[in-house]
Amino acid sequence: MVQFHKPAWLENSLVRWVDHRLPIFSFMSHELYEYPTPRNLNYWWNFGSLAGIVLVIMIVTGIALAMHYTPHTSLAFDSVERIMRDVNYGWLIRYIHMNGASFFFIVVYIHIFRGLYFGSYKAPREILWMLGVVILLLMMATAFMGYVLPWGQMSFWGATVITNLFSAIPWGIGDWVVTLLWGGFAVDNPTLNRFFSLHYLLPFVIVGVVVMHIWALHVHGSNNPVGIDTKGDQDVIPFHPYYTVKDMFGLGVFLIFFALFIFFAPNYMGHPDNYIPANSLSTPAHIVPEWYFLPFYAILRAVPDNFIGGWTTEWLGFIIFEAKLAGVLAMFGAIAVLFVLPWLDRSPVRSSRFRPMYKWFFWIFAIDCVVLGYMGALPAEGIYVVISRVATVYYFAHFLVVIPLLAKFEKTKELPKSISEPVLGGGGGGASAAPAKPMEKA
Amino acid sequence: MREIGTAFVAGVMAMWISLPAQAAGGGTAPPAHQWSYSGLFGTFDRAQLRRGFEVYKGVCVACHGLRLVAYRNLQDIGFSENEVKAIAAEIEVPAEPNDDGEIEDRPGLPSDRFKSPFPNENAARAANNGALPPDLSLIVKARAGGADYIYALMTGYKDAPANLKVPEGMNYNEYFAGKMIAMVAPLADDGIEYSDGTKATVKQQAEDVTAFLAWAAEPELEERKRMGVKVILFLLLLTGLLYVVKRRIWANVH
Ligand code: HEM
């Protein structure tokens, strides 16, 4: 069994003096040093701390960019090019920030799928999970507004398309929201100004939610690949040095991928049209959002315009649905459904390792998301529309039909008695395993 | 190790997801061309960039600006300080108001940016049958296919298929979106004379001017790749060491 002990630096007299008055050192020691962590976390557990590091990278490079950027429609594009050409290492700062946004989403999407696979959203981690979804929404808003700032063609037209979506909200609220977003009657200088202001603000809101996310995490500790609660000291190890060094190693691997893009393919994930200055008189042939929005964009376009609009207007009489509304609702619904996932999935077993059927449906769902991503990039015509619709229906069916049904009918495998049992190779197969029973109250 | 494998696969998958085909918008996909600056270690060919500048200055400048590039930047591709001063001095730009408040013209300085041929969009369109010749500073980054596309476009003028009627003022070029471009084939064999004596075929000029425009769009390319190689080597070493440390620290857990 691994020994738990307080770090030596807590005994330093100055540290003790401060700690007696403001226990910041014992807090750090408790949460980052001794913090007991399941001993069996695999590398999928690296992505949470990676996301935190990427967030810091984004904030640091973003602040540096803001020192040289000018949020005015006539200067924004050129000010970005000045950063690229005349600011010392400006190209490096900008390419880190630009690719950093994509990598942030890669990391967080993997982090979320990790949660889906190992059932990390289940009791007692529902609030932790919901805070994560809030972070995802905030990230999307931040990334969307950031993409507008260089004021290229995709910036402008992306902003126009996405802000217009809000006009689908009925009762005149939509138009009010759109005018508020624009600061006028079209995407223009006031829009750029407020987007810059908010793009600077939101990452700090994200920091705030991440603090709560980690606070919630530290109440019950991490879930783990086996998905059962820790039962005592034999199941856990101190966070430091075990997970600090593992996270550092993971960070190294991550940075290699990140650097390959920054230095050798910095525009690979971008769209060439954004190197054309914004022009409100010339619409690009295809308006495509950044790749990380593509699955949601596909869902938006998959819903036929007259889906609800047609009959509800008569049916509910007083509700006037604009044609677009159904698509917009579906798009936001795709994220909203994540919020209620902990209550849709009533299966008592967390980890897919002991859920032979859910495991399969998890992968089908993952493929479905990739398919949606591809459809989002392709023009909405012909067979692509059909595929988008099927994939969209499946997306929702996964959460609203498959998961609730599995909870009822799936025959889960027997759970091991404790984490250390399979880890230490103590359990002789299923013989000593306890039958799957509802999650213990931790 | 198995987990590293899966993590790796996931990473690759994620990259691959980000690959959605950038819809080219109607033109034939340009064939791949070999550029001296492609690949991990590729660098610009100075002599070629110099020739490319001569093509730009001899031909394209009549219609296309290069407004994000400053004359002083030419020093980065091998022009001497005096050469740059002379090139800059060939243009006239409005000076600061003089003591009487009048604005006179002064010769260009190395710190000035390339002067665009037309004062505004309307003037540019008026001179080009209503079509707008785009500024070329970022053209290589602003088109799907990048340099391959520009090269293909320059060398892609052909007679239109018999069944196709090319409207007045338009030219057939299969690489252009819509295949009808308002720009007349800008290059001709021996249309310019190279100062280094290279034979100025259309292909040669097209390749040189494209390389020059690639540099204009990404003047940081060489520094970026050089730094990239060092950073990657450093990260490989660091990550390898971290892996060893991780193994040793975890030795008593497994
Ligand atoms: C800025 C973005 C985010 C940051 C910085 C972040 C950070 C973290 C960190 C450091 C952990 C602990 C390490 C780990 O278990 O991987 C964690 C855990 C967790 N996160 Fe996040 N996270 C982010 C976004 C999200 C999102 C979008 C979701 C879900 C929609 C999410 C869901 C979870 C869950 C469920 C856990 C507990 C995992 C477990 O113990 O199994 N997180 N997060």
XYZ file of C-alpha atoms and ligand atoms in Angstrom:
739
model
C 0.000 0.000 0.000
C 1.256 3.485 -0.862
C 2.034 5.778 2.051
C 0.150 9.018 2.506
C 2.109 11.807 4.132
C 2.109 15.564 4.244
C 4.720 17.321 2.126
C 7.882 18.467 3.918
C 7.427 22.067 2.892
C 4.413 22.336 5.189
C 6.898 22.262 8.098
C 8.749 25.362 6.910
C 8.291 28.046 9.580
C 7.233 30.813 7.166
C 4.743 28.484 5.522
C 3.388 27.586 8.949
C 3.133 31.240 9.927
C 1.068 32.052 6.849
C -0.919 28.872 7.068
C -1.967 29.633 10.621
C -3.545 32.852 9.365
C -4.629 31.808 5.880
C -4.595 28.036 5.447
C -3.778 28.254 1.761
C -0.834 25.868 2.036
C -2.712 23.137 3.812
C -5.472 23.629 1.260
C -3.027 23.097 -1.585
C -1.441 20.172 0.149
C -4.817 18.633 0.757
C -6.264 19.139 -2.723
C -3.223 18.678 -4.942
C -0.709 16.698 -2.933
C -2.292 14.238 -0.565
C -5.597 14.244 -2.466
C -6.515 10.546 -2.577
C -7.129 9.367 -6.138
C -8.202 5.957 -7.412
C -5.104 3.954 -8.216
C -6.469 2.575 -11.468
C -7.126 5.695 -13.578
C -6.103 5.162 -17.194
C -4.856 7.702 -19.713
C -8.372 8.837 -20.585
C -8.256 10.564 -17.201
C -5.492 12.851 -18.436
C -7.824 14.998 -20.488
C -9.370 16.938 -17.608
C -6.103 18.437 -16.458
C -5.102 18.899 -20.099
C -8.264 20.925 -20.682
C -7.315 23.098 -17.717
C -3.832 23.674 -19.125
C -5.177 24.508 -22.578
C -7.540 27.001 -20.962
C -4.554 28.726 -19.365
C -2.670 28.699 -22.684
C -5.675 30.314 -24.381
C -5.945 33.024 -21.755
C -2.232 33.851 -21.831
C -1.960 33.995 -25.635
C -5.291 35.804 -25.843
C -4.138 38.573 -23.527
C -0.977 38.989 -25.591
C -3.026 39.199 -28.802
C -5.403 41.738 -27.278
C -2.439 44.064 -26.736
C -2.062 44.395 -30.515
C -5.550 43.790 -31.829
C -7.939 46.583 -32.888
C -11.674 45.811 -32.691
C -12.844 48.023 -35.532
C -14.303 46.790 -38.806
C -11.870 48.865 -40.853
C -8.781 47.865 -38.861
C -9.391 44.414 -37.361
C -8.239 42.346 -40.338
C -5.099 44.415 -40.855
C -4.284 44.497 -37.158
C -4.264 40.704 -37.149
C -1.958 40.718 -40.158
C 0.303 43.185 -38.355
C 0.478 40.713 -35.495
C 1.438 38.027 -38.009
C 4.070 40.140 -39.757
C 5.398 42.884 -37.504
C 4.895 41.892 -33.873
C 7.816 39.896 -32.476
C 6.730 36.265 -32.492
C 3.223 37.519 -33.230
C 2.697 34.685 -35.715
C 3.570 32.200 -32.977
C 1.169 33.738 -30.477
C -1.633 33.873 -32.993
C -1.102 30.357 -34.301
C -1.034 28.990 -30.746
C -4.312 30.754 -29.979
C -5.927 29.777 -33.274
C -4.986 26.096 -33.097
C -5.425 26.128 -29.341
C -9.156 26.629 -29.793
C -9.379 23.497 -31.945
C -7.248 21.504 -29.540
C -9.340 22.726 -26.612
C -12.374 21.171 -28.259
C -10.517 17.975 -29.157
C -9.433 17.589 -25.537
C -12.827 18.445 -24.062
C -14.725 16.210 -26.484
C -12.472 13.294 -25.531
C -13.000 14.262 -21.877
C -16.767 14.158 -22.355
C -16.740 10.839 -24.212
C -14.591 9.462 -21.395
C -17.384 10.508 -19.028
C -19.982 8.837 -21.244
C -18.036 5.592 -21.500
C -17.236 5.190 -17.834
C -20.519 6.598 -16.540
C -18.848 9.479 -14.725
C -22.066 11.494 -14.887
C -23.906 9.217 -12.477
C -24.532 9.792 -8.788
C -22.937 11.396 -6.949
C -21.354 13.362 -9.805
C -24.428 14.842 -11.525
C -23.601 18.431 -10.629
C -19.988 17.922 -11.648
C -21.239 16.699 -15.005
C -23.715 19.535 -15.449
C -21.028 22.086 -14.671
C -19.018 20.425 -17.418
C -21.863 20.951 -19.871
C -22.020 24.598 -18.802
C -18.294 24.842 -19.545
C -18.905 23.343 -22.976
C -21.599 25.923 -23.734
C -19.375 28.758 -22.556
C -16.513 27.422 -24.652
C -18.738 27.387 -27.707
C -19.857 30.950 -27.163
C -16.273 32.057 -26.589
C -14.918 30.261 -29.651
C -17.719 31.557 -31.849
C -17.099 35.154 -30.849
C -13.349 34.745 -31.109
C -13.682 33.541 -34.673
C -15.476 36.771 -35.550
C -12.596 38.961 -34.379
C -10.180 38.657 -37.362
C -13.071 39.984 -39.482
C -12.486 37.736 -42.456
C -15.216 36.488 -44.752
C -16.068 33.458 -42.588
C -15.977 35.623 -39.469
C -18.554 37.919 -40.925
C -20.807 35.383 -42.585
C -20.545 32.888 -39.741
C -21.585 35.642 -37.364
C -24.455 36.581 -39.645
C -25.788 33.034 -39.953
C -25.457 32.126 -36.287
C -26.839 35.357 -34.841
C -29.761 35.131 -37.246
C -30.701 31.799 -35.688
C -31.926 33.628 -32.630
C -34.523 35.416 -34.730
C -36.387 32.091 -34.746
C -37.435 32.640 -31.131
C -41.140 33.534 -31.235
C -43.144 36.399 -29.712
C -40.804 39.101 -30.964
C -38.160 38.053 -28.442
C -35.970 36.704 -31.228
C -35.744 39.990 -33.093
C -34.994 41.772 -29.864
C -32.170 39.322 -29.067
C -30.711 39.649 -32.543
C -30.711 43.438 -32.396
C -29.051 43.209 -29.005
C -26.354 40.881 -30.340
C -25.738 43.078 -33.357
C -25.958 46.411 -31.590
C -27.846 47.604 -34.639
C -29.602 46.191 -37.640
C -26.824 44.155 -39.190
C -23.535 42.562 -38.189
C -21.286 45.616 -38.064
C -18.849 47.566 -35.957
C -20.952 47.482 -32.762
C -21.197 43.695 -33.148
C -17.438 43.372 -33.456
C -16.929 45.583 -30.411
C -19.263 43.693 -28.137
C -17.978 40.334 -29.339
C -14.448 41.395 -28.487
C -15.533 42.541 -25.057
C -17.372 39.277 -24.405
C -14.608 37.153 -25.896
C -12.283 38.651 -23.326
C -14.759 38.163 -20.515
C -16.097 34.643 -21.034
C -12.841 32.707 -20.527
C -12.696 34.097 -17.012
C -16.258 32.972 -16.450
C -15.080 29.556 -17.657
C -12.293 29.693 -15.072
C -14.937 30.313 -12.435
C -17.031 27.350 -13.537
C -13.919 25.154 -13.781
C -13.170 25.992 -10.141
C -16.653 24.784 -9.190
C -16.217 21.772 -11.471
C -13.060 20.769 -9.647
C -14.575 21.601 -6.290
C -17.424 19.220 -7.064
C -14.901 16.659 -8.298
C -12.960 16.791 -5.059
C -15.993 16.102 -2.890
C -16.270 12.479 -4.032
C -13.064 12.188 -5.994
C -12.626 10.857 -9.495
C -14.645 8.048 -10.909
C -12.437 5.303 -12.367
C -12.390 2.746 -15.196
C -14.075 0.109 -13.067
C -16.731 2.584 -12.018
C -17.077 1.405 -8.418
C -16.473 3.567 -5.362
C -13.155 3.493 -3.562
C -13.347 1.395 -0.430
C -10.319 2.479 1.551
C -6.614 3.231 1.464
C -5.784 0.173 -0.616
C -7.828 1.632 -3.513
C -6.276 5.078 -3.625
C -2.912 6.769 -4.074
C -1.933 10.375 -3.334
C -2.351 12.693 -6.284
C 1.262 13.777 -6.013
C 3.589 12.415 -7.288
C 1.592 9.721 -9.081
C -0.900 11.710 -11.074
C 1.181 14.855 -11.312
C 3.879 12.934 -13.174
C 1.343 11.036 -15.257
C -0.377 14.288 -16.210
C 2.998 15.827 -17.085
C 3.802 12.924 -19.359
C 0.375 13.248 -20.987
C 0.981 16.952 -21.406
C 4.227 16.186 -23.222
C 2.453 13.894 -25.684
C -0.256 16.477 -26.183
C 2.240 19.265 -26.820
C 3.948 17.214 -29.532
C 0.687 16.983 -31.483
C -0.128 20.597 -30.744
C 3.314 21.777 -31.914
C 3.081 19.767 -35.131
C 0.035 21.784 -36.084
C 1.293 25.146 -34.858
C 4.605 24.933 -36.670
C 3.887 22.779 -39.688
C 0.194 23.013 -40.539
C -1.100 26.102 -38.744
C -3.989 26.706 -41.140
C -5.005 23.102 -41.636
C -8.041 23.363 -39.406
C -8.984 26.839 -40.602
C -10.896 27.936 -43.664
C -9.077 29.790 -46.486
C -11.927 32.269 -46.860
C -11.039 33.802 -43.530
C -7.935 35.265 -45.141
C -10.240 37.384 -47.305
C -11.330 40.584 -45.550
C -15.014 40.645 -44.576
C -17.282 41.918 -47.306
C -20.985 42.316 -46.644
C -21.705 42.442 -50.377
C -20.153 39.112 -51.342
C -21.445 35.896 -49.810
C -19.009 32.938 -49.815
C -20.072 29.889 -51.832
C -20.319 27.749 -48.691
C -20.596 29.152 -45.217
C -19.062 26.519 -42.963
C -18.535 26.892 -39.231
C -15.366 25.753 -37.486
C -15.074 21.957 -37.390
C -15.992 21.674 -33.723
C -19.466 23.029 -34.430
C -20.124 20.809 -37.425
C -22.164 18.057 -35.703
C -24.481 20.675 -34.236
C -24.638 22.537 -37.530
C -25.663 19.283 -39.221
C -28.473 18.824 -36.684
C -29.617 22.394 -37.282
C -29.874 21.839 -41.016
C -31.280 18.328 -40.757
C -34.641 19.442 -39.434
C -37.014 20.254 -42.293
C -38.204 23.845 -42.227
C -41.854 22.937 -41.945
C -41.265 20.221 -39.346
C -43.198 21.763 -36.493
C -43.994 25.063 -38.095
C -46.584 23.643 -40.443
C -48.992 22.041 -38.074
C -48.287 23.617 -34.724
C -49.376 27.012 -35.823
C -52.881 25.665 -36.149
C -52.639 23.194 -33.365
C -51.448 25.430 -30.598
C -53.013 28.485 -32.104
C -51.330 31.107 -30.035
C -47.775 29.922 -30.656
C -46.361 31.241 -33.891
C -43.407 29.101 -34.797
C -41.042 30.574 -37.273
C -39.965 27.979 -39.794
C -36.390 27.811 -38.504
C -37.339 27.309 -34.897
C -37.482 23.519 -34.986
C -33.931 23.259 -36.279
C -32.655 25.708 -33.706
C -34.445 23.846 -30.923
C -32.931 20.575 -32.120
C -29.453 22.093 -32.149
C -29.701 23.426 -28.625
C -31.575 20.291 -27.601
C -28.536 18.258 -28.623
C -26.658 19.873 -25.749
C -29.608 20.240 -23.406
C -30.078 16.480 -23.460
C -26.629 16.134 -21.894
C -27.846 18.077 -18.875
C -30.498 15.505 -18.077
C -28.406 12.474 -18.997
C -27.808 11.502 -15.346
C -31.558 11.046 -14.996
C -32.095 9.337 -18.330
C -29.545 6.663 -17.491
C -30.895 4.798 -14.490
C -28.576 1.823 -14.899
C -26.902 1.171 -11.546
C -23.589 0.287 -13.187
C -21.284 3.108 -14.204
C -18.484 1.674 -16.286
C -19.060 0.268 -19.772
C -16.717 -2.551 -18.853
C -19.604 -4.164 -17.039
C -22.308 -3.075 -19.479
C -21.940 -5.378 -22.495
C -24.732 -3.726 -24.487
C -24.225 -0.097 -23.564
C -20.628 -0.475 -24.668
C -21.758 -1.163 -28.218
C -24.287 1.617 -28.250
C -21.615 3.965 -26.962
C -19.489 3.294 -30.044
C -22.445 3.544 -32.388
C -23.202 6.900 -30.820
C -19.578 8.022 -31.246
C -19.695 7.056 -34.936
C -23.014 8.856 -35.251
C -21.347 12.042 -33.980
C -18.531 11.687 -36.524
C -21.073 11.161 -39.297
C -22.921 14.287 -38.188
C -19.623 16.176 -38.252
C -19.026 15.156 -41.857
C -22.541 16.044 -42.873
C -22.109 19.464 -41.305
C -19.184 20.110 -43.638
C -20.986 19.005 -46.771
C -23.599 21.022 -48.627
C -27.163 20.299 -47.451
C -28.404 18.585 -50.568
C -29.473 15.185 -51.902
C -28.390 12.100 -49.993
C -26.516 14.196 -47.425
C -29.805 15.571 -46.139
C -31.161 12.054 -45.698
C -28.027 10.896 -43.872
C -28.108 14.008 -41.665
C -31.708 13.326 -40.728
C -31.111 9.693 -39.859
C -28.032 10.607 -37.833
C -29.911 13.380 -36.047
C -32.783 11.094 -35.131
C -30.288 8.529 -33.878
C -28.473 11.157 -31.802
C -31.627 11.860 -29.833
C -32.789 8.262 -29.838
C -29.526 7.293 -28.163
C -30.299 9.463 -25.170
C -34.082 9.301 -25.079
C -34.751 5.685 -26.097
C -31.641 3.503 -26.051
C -30.218 4.638 -22.722
C -33.492 4.441 -20.724
C -34.283 1.038 -22.239
C -30.814 -0.334 -21.544
C -31.197 0.688 -17.921
C -34.221 -1.581 -17.773
C -33.221 -4.558 -19.867
C -29.450 -4.794 -20.004
C -27.908 -7.665 -18.080
C -24.800 -6.154 -16.570
C -21.721 -8.134 -15.645
C -20.733 -8.770 -12.073
C -18.788 -5.962 -10.471
C -15.530 -6.619 -8.636
C -15.616 -6.146 -4.865
C -13.115 -3.330 -4.890
C -10.761 -1.414 -7.126
C -7.626 -2.940 -5.660
C -8.924 -6.412 -6.271
C -8.593 -6.447 -10.075
C -5.644 -4.059 -9.917
C -3.646 -6.250 -7.587
C -4.767 -9.320 -9.460
C -6.365 -10.676 -6.267
C -9.780 -11.551 -7.652
C -9.964 -14.978 -9.216
C -12.350 -14.068 -12.016
C -16.027 -13.806 -11.197
C -15.867 -16.230 -8.318
C -15.329 -13.669 -5.595
C -17.218 -10.883 -7.331
C -20.311 -9.392 -5.846
C -23.381 -9.257 -8.060
C -24.118 -5.908 -9.638
C -26.141 -3.945 -7.203
C -27.291 -0.361 -7.104
C -24.526 2.177 -6.671
C -23.452 2.458 -3.100
C -24.288 5.736 -1.477
C -20.927 7.370 -1.076
C 0.949 0.820 -23.167
C -2.403 -0.256 -24.490
C -3.911 2.961 -23.209
C -1.260 5.050 -24.905
C -2.122 3.272 -28.088
C -5.786 4.040 -27.750
C -5.102 7.617 -26.746
C -2.962 7.956 -29.814
C -5.626 6.526 -32.057
C -8.154 8.885 -30.544
C -5.858 11.815 -31.234
C -5.393 10.806 -34.824
C -9.122 10.274 -35.187
C -9.793 13.734 -33.863
C -7.359 15.252 -36.356
C -8.932 13.274 -39.093
C -12.396 14.436 -38.143
C -11.177 17.957 -38.672
C -10.494 17.184 -42.268
C -13.841 18.080 -43.856
C -13.168 18.646 -47.522
C -12.868 22.347 -48.160
C -15.352 22.611 -50.964
C -13.350 24.043 -53.849
C -16.360 25.735 -55.357
C -16.611 24.560 -58.921
C -13.083 24.640 -60.348
C -11.081 21.540 -61.236
C -8.858 20.480 -58.330
C -5.329 21.756 -59.043
C -2.613 19.096 -59.451
C 0.017 18.985 -56.709
C 3.207 20.828 -57.538
C 6.615 20.459 -55.889
C 7.633 23.607 -53.952
C 11.069 24.213 -52.508
C 9.468 25.336 -49.256
C 7.109 22.412 -48.676
C 7.859 19.620 -46.224
C 9.240 19.811 -42.696
C 12.561 21.338 -43.673
C 11.729 23.154 -46.914
C 12.999 26.708 -47.387
C 12.340 29.391 -49.968
C 14.637 29.533 -52.961
C 15.969 33.132 -52.820
C 16.799 33.316 -56.508
C 13.295 32.149 -57.324
C 11.658 34.703 -55.002
C 13.717 37.421 -56.640
C 12.543 36.334 -60.070
C 8.999 36.086 -58.725
C 9.214 39.672 -57.546
C 10.344 40.665 -61.027
C 7.253 38.988 -62.478
C 4.985 40.707 -59.975
C 6.616 44.076 -60.627
C 6.664 43.578 -64.372
C 3.148 42.179 -64.842
C 0.730 41.763 -61.948
C 1.323 45.166 -60.377
C -0.667 46.753 -63.194
C -3.830 45.353 -61.629
C -3.062 43.742 -58.241
C -1.912 45.301 -54.979
C 0.286 43.708 -52.326
C -0.671 46.071 -49.581
C 0.376 44.045 -46.540
C 3.994 43.715 -47.637
C 6.462 46.551 -46.950
C 9.372 47.313 -49.258
C 11.762 46.677 -46.374
C 10.496 43.086 -46.250
C 12.292 42.514 -49.551
C 15.524 42.502 -47.591
C 14.390 39.205 -46.087
C 14.532 37.607 -49.523
C 17.981 38.801 -50.490
C 17.621 42.358 -51.778
C 20.261 44.723 -50.430
C 19.356 47.832 -48.466
C 20.217 50.048 -51.422
C 18.217 47.978 -53.854
C 15.205 48.221 -51.510
C 15.607 51.996 -51.247
C 15.690 52.281 -55.008
C 12.631 50.055 -55.468
C 10.681 52.003 -52.861
C 11.662 55.344 -54.370
C 10.003 54.411 -57.648
C 6.579 55.106 -56.166
C 5.066 58.350 -54.940
C 2.992 58.532 -51.786
C 1.284 61.457 -50.025
C 3.626 63.017 -47.461
C 2.713 64.430 -44.058
C 1.189 67.922 -44.327
C 3.979 70.526 -44.776
C 4.268 73.762 -42.748
C 1.603 75.377 -44.882
C -0.699 72.440 -44.350
C -0.455 71.212 -47.900
C -0.031 67.558 -48.662
C 2.568 66.889 -51.311
C 3.837 63.647 -52.744
C 7.132 62.192 -51.633
C 9.108 59.231 -52.944
C 8.427 55.934 -51.221
C 10.559 54.725 -48.309
C 11.514 51.160 -47.382
C 9.055 51.409 -44.481
C 6.148 52.054 -46.859
C 3.876 49.215 -47.868
C 3.557 48.231 -51.514
C 1.472 50.802 -53.280
C -1.738 49.423 -54.780
C -2.394 50.226 -58.438
C -5.862 51.648 -57.832
C -6.937 54.170 -55.181
C -10.165 52.276 -54.399
C -12.395 49.398 -55.442
C -14.473 51.434 -57.871
C -11.395 52.605 -59.734
C -10.145 49.011 -59.902
C -13.451 47.757 -61.273
C -13.748 50.632 -63.725
C -10.380 49.689 -65.198
C -11.203 45.970 -65.379
C -14.603 45.671 -67.019
C -16.315 45.631 -63.654
C -14.200 42.772 -62.245
C -12.132 43.287 -59.105
C -8.511 42.113 -59.135
C -7.975 41.009 -55.515
C -5.017 42.152 -53.432
C -2.438 39.365 -53.622
C -0.813 39.691 -50.155
C -2.704 36.708 -48.769
C -3.960 35.066 -51.921
C -1.999 31.850 -51.349
C -3.623 31.386 -47.941
C -7.015 32.589 -49.119
C -7.642 29.916 -51.724
C -8.234 26.209 -51.250
C -5.255 24.488 -52.836
C -2.941 27.382 -51.974
C 0.146 27.701 -54.174
C -0.856 24.690 -56.285
C -4.036 26.518 -57.195
C -2.313 29.802 -58.112
C 0.202 27.957 -60.278
C -2.541 25.949 -61.972
C -4.549 29.127 -62.569
C -1.575 30.917 -64.137
C -0.832 28.012 -66.460
C -4.440 26.883 -66.921
C -5.646 29.156 -69.731
C -6.907 27.022 -72.594
C -9.339 27.230 -75.460
C -12.839 26.655 -74.163
C -14.563 23.396 -75.196
C -16.461 23.896 -78.440
C -19.896 23.643 -76.812
C -19.144 26.395 -74.299
C -19.740 30.033 -75.095
C -17.305 32.334 -73.312
C -18.915 35.740 -72.774
C -17.253 38.929 -73.901
C -14.513 40.005 -71.475
C -14.247 36.519 -69.944
C -11.610 33.845 -70.387
C -11.780 30.098 -70.020
C -9.738 28.610 -67.176
C -10.827 25.300 -65.764
C -9.200 25.858 -62.382
C -11.170 28.988 -61.603
C -14.480 28.564 -59.760
C -17.077 28.682 -62.526
C -14.331 28.258 -65.137
C -14.796 31.782 -66.547
C -12.351 34.356 -65.254
C -12.276 38.078 -65.994
C -8.472 38.161 -65.899
C -6.840 37.781 -69.304
C -3.965 35.279 -69.277
C -1.389 37.529 -67.620
C 1.751 35.637 -68.589
C 3.351 35.167 -71.981
C 6.632 33.532 -72.993
C 9.378 36.146 -72.700
C 6.770 38.669 -71.504
C 9.443 39.890 -69.110
C 13.204 39.510 -68.998
C 14.769 37.994 -65.875
C 17.817 39.824 -64.508
C 19.550 36.484 -63.816
C 19.160 35.377 -67.427
C 16.712 32.514 -66.721
C 14.520 31.788 -69.715
C 11.118 33.401 -69.025
C 8.702 30.704 -70.131
C 5.102 30.910 -68.899
C 5.711 27.939 -66.595
C 8.861 29.476 -65.169
C 7.179 32.814 -64.514
C 4.114 31.141 -63.041
C 6.216 29.068 -60.675
C 8.368 32.027 -59.646
C 5.530 34.459 -59.044
C 3.587 31.824 -57.096
C 6.571 31.169 -54.842
C 6.917 34.906 -54.353
C 3.246 35.205 -53.399
C 3.618 32.242 -51.039
C 6.381 34.152 -49.297
C 4.264 37.330 -49.267
C 1.450 35.400 -47.564
C 3.682 33.603 -45.062
C 6.876 35.579 -44.558
C 7.378 33.752 -41.253
C 7.405 30.287 -42.866
C 11.132 29.577 -42.594
C 11.484 30.842 -39.059
C 8.362 28.901 -38.101
C 9.638 25.593 -39.460
C 13.113 26.050 -38.044
C 11.675 26.731 -34.613
C 9.221 23.873 -35.055
C 11.953 21.309 -35.589
C 13.729 22.428 -32.402
C 10.516 22.503 -30.383
C 9.493 19.013 -31.515
C 12.930 17.569 -30.772
C 12.877 19.161 -27.346
C 9.371 17.875 -26.641
C 10.274 14.358 -27.759
C 13.206 14.331 -25.380
C 11.214 15.851 -22.514
C 8.308 13.482 -23.006
C 10.631 10.502 -23.173
C 12.233 11.538 -19.899
C 8.838 12.118 -18.297
C 7.815 8.660 -19.373
C 10.858 7.156 -17.658
C 10.191 9.181 -14.508
C 6.560 8.161 -14.579
C 7.495 4.472 -14.843
C 9.888 4.730 -11.912
C 7.462 6.581 -9.694
C 4.671 4.149 -10.484
C 6.872 1.091 -10.055
C 5.646 0.483 -6.513
C 1.968 0.860 -7.376
C 1.588 -1.900 -9.932
C -12.667 23.917 -19.760
C -13.067 22.728 -19.787
C -12.868 21.689 -18.729
C -11.888 21.589 -17.797
C -10.716 22.521 -17.634
C -12.150 20.415 -17.029
C -11.357 19.973 -15.997
C -11.528 18.802 -15.332
C -10.547 18.163 -14.496
C -9.171 18.706 -14.171
C -11.077 17.006 -14.075
C -10.393 15.981 -13.228
C -9.526 15.057 -14.085
C -10.310 14.073 -14.888
O -11.099 13.305 -14.310
O -10.147 14.039 -16.109
C -12.411 16.923 -14.588
C -13.311 15.914 -14.341
C -14.555 15.772 -14.904
N -15.083 16.534 -15.920
Fe -14.218 18.203 -16.674
N -13.292 19.831 -17.475
C -13.762 20.583 -18.510
C -14.888 20.356 -19.247
C -15.804 19.337 -18.985
C -16.966 19.086 -19.746
C -17.389 19.904 -20.948
C -17.597 17.994 -19.189
C -18.869 17.265 -19.561
C -19.829 17.687 -20.279
C -16.823 17.571 -18.090
C -17.140 16.511 -17.265
C -16.326 16.049 -16.256
C -16.629 14.945 -15.391
C -17.918 14.125 -15.421
C -15.528 14.782 -14.542
C -15.360 13.754 -13.471
C -14.677 12.664 -14.196
C -14.349 11.456 -13.416
O -13.906 11.575 -12.296
O -14.533 10.417 -14.008
N -15.740 18.402 -17.986
N -12.655 18.008 -15.366
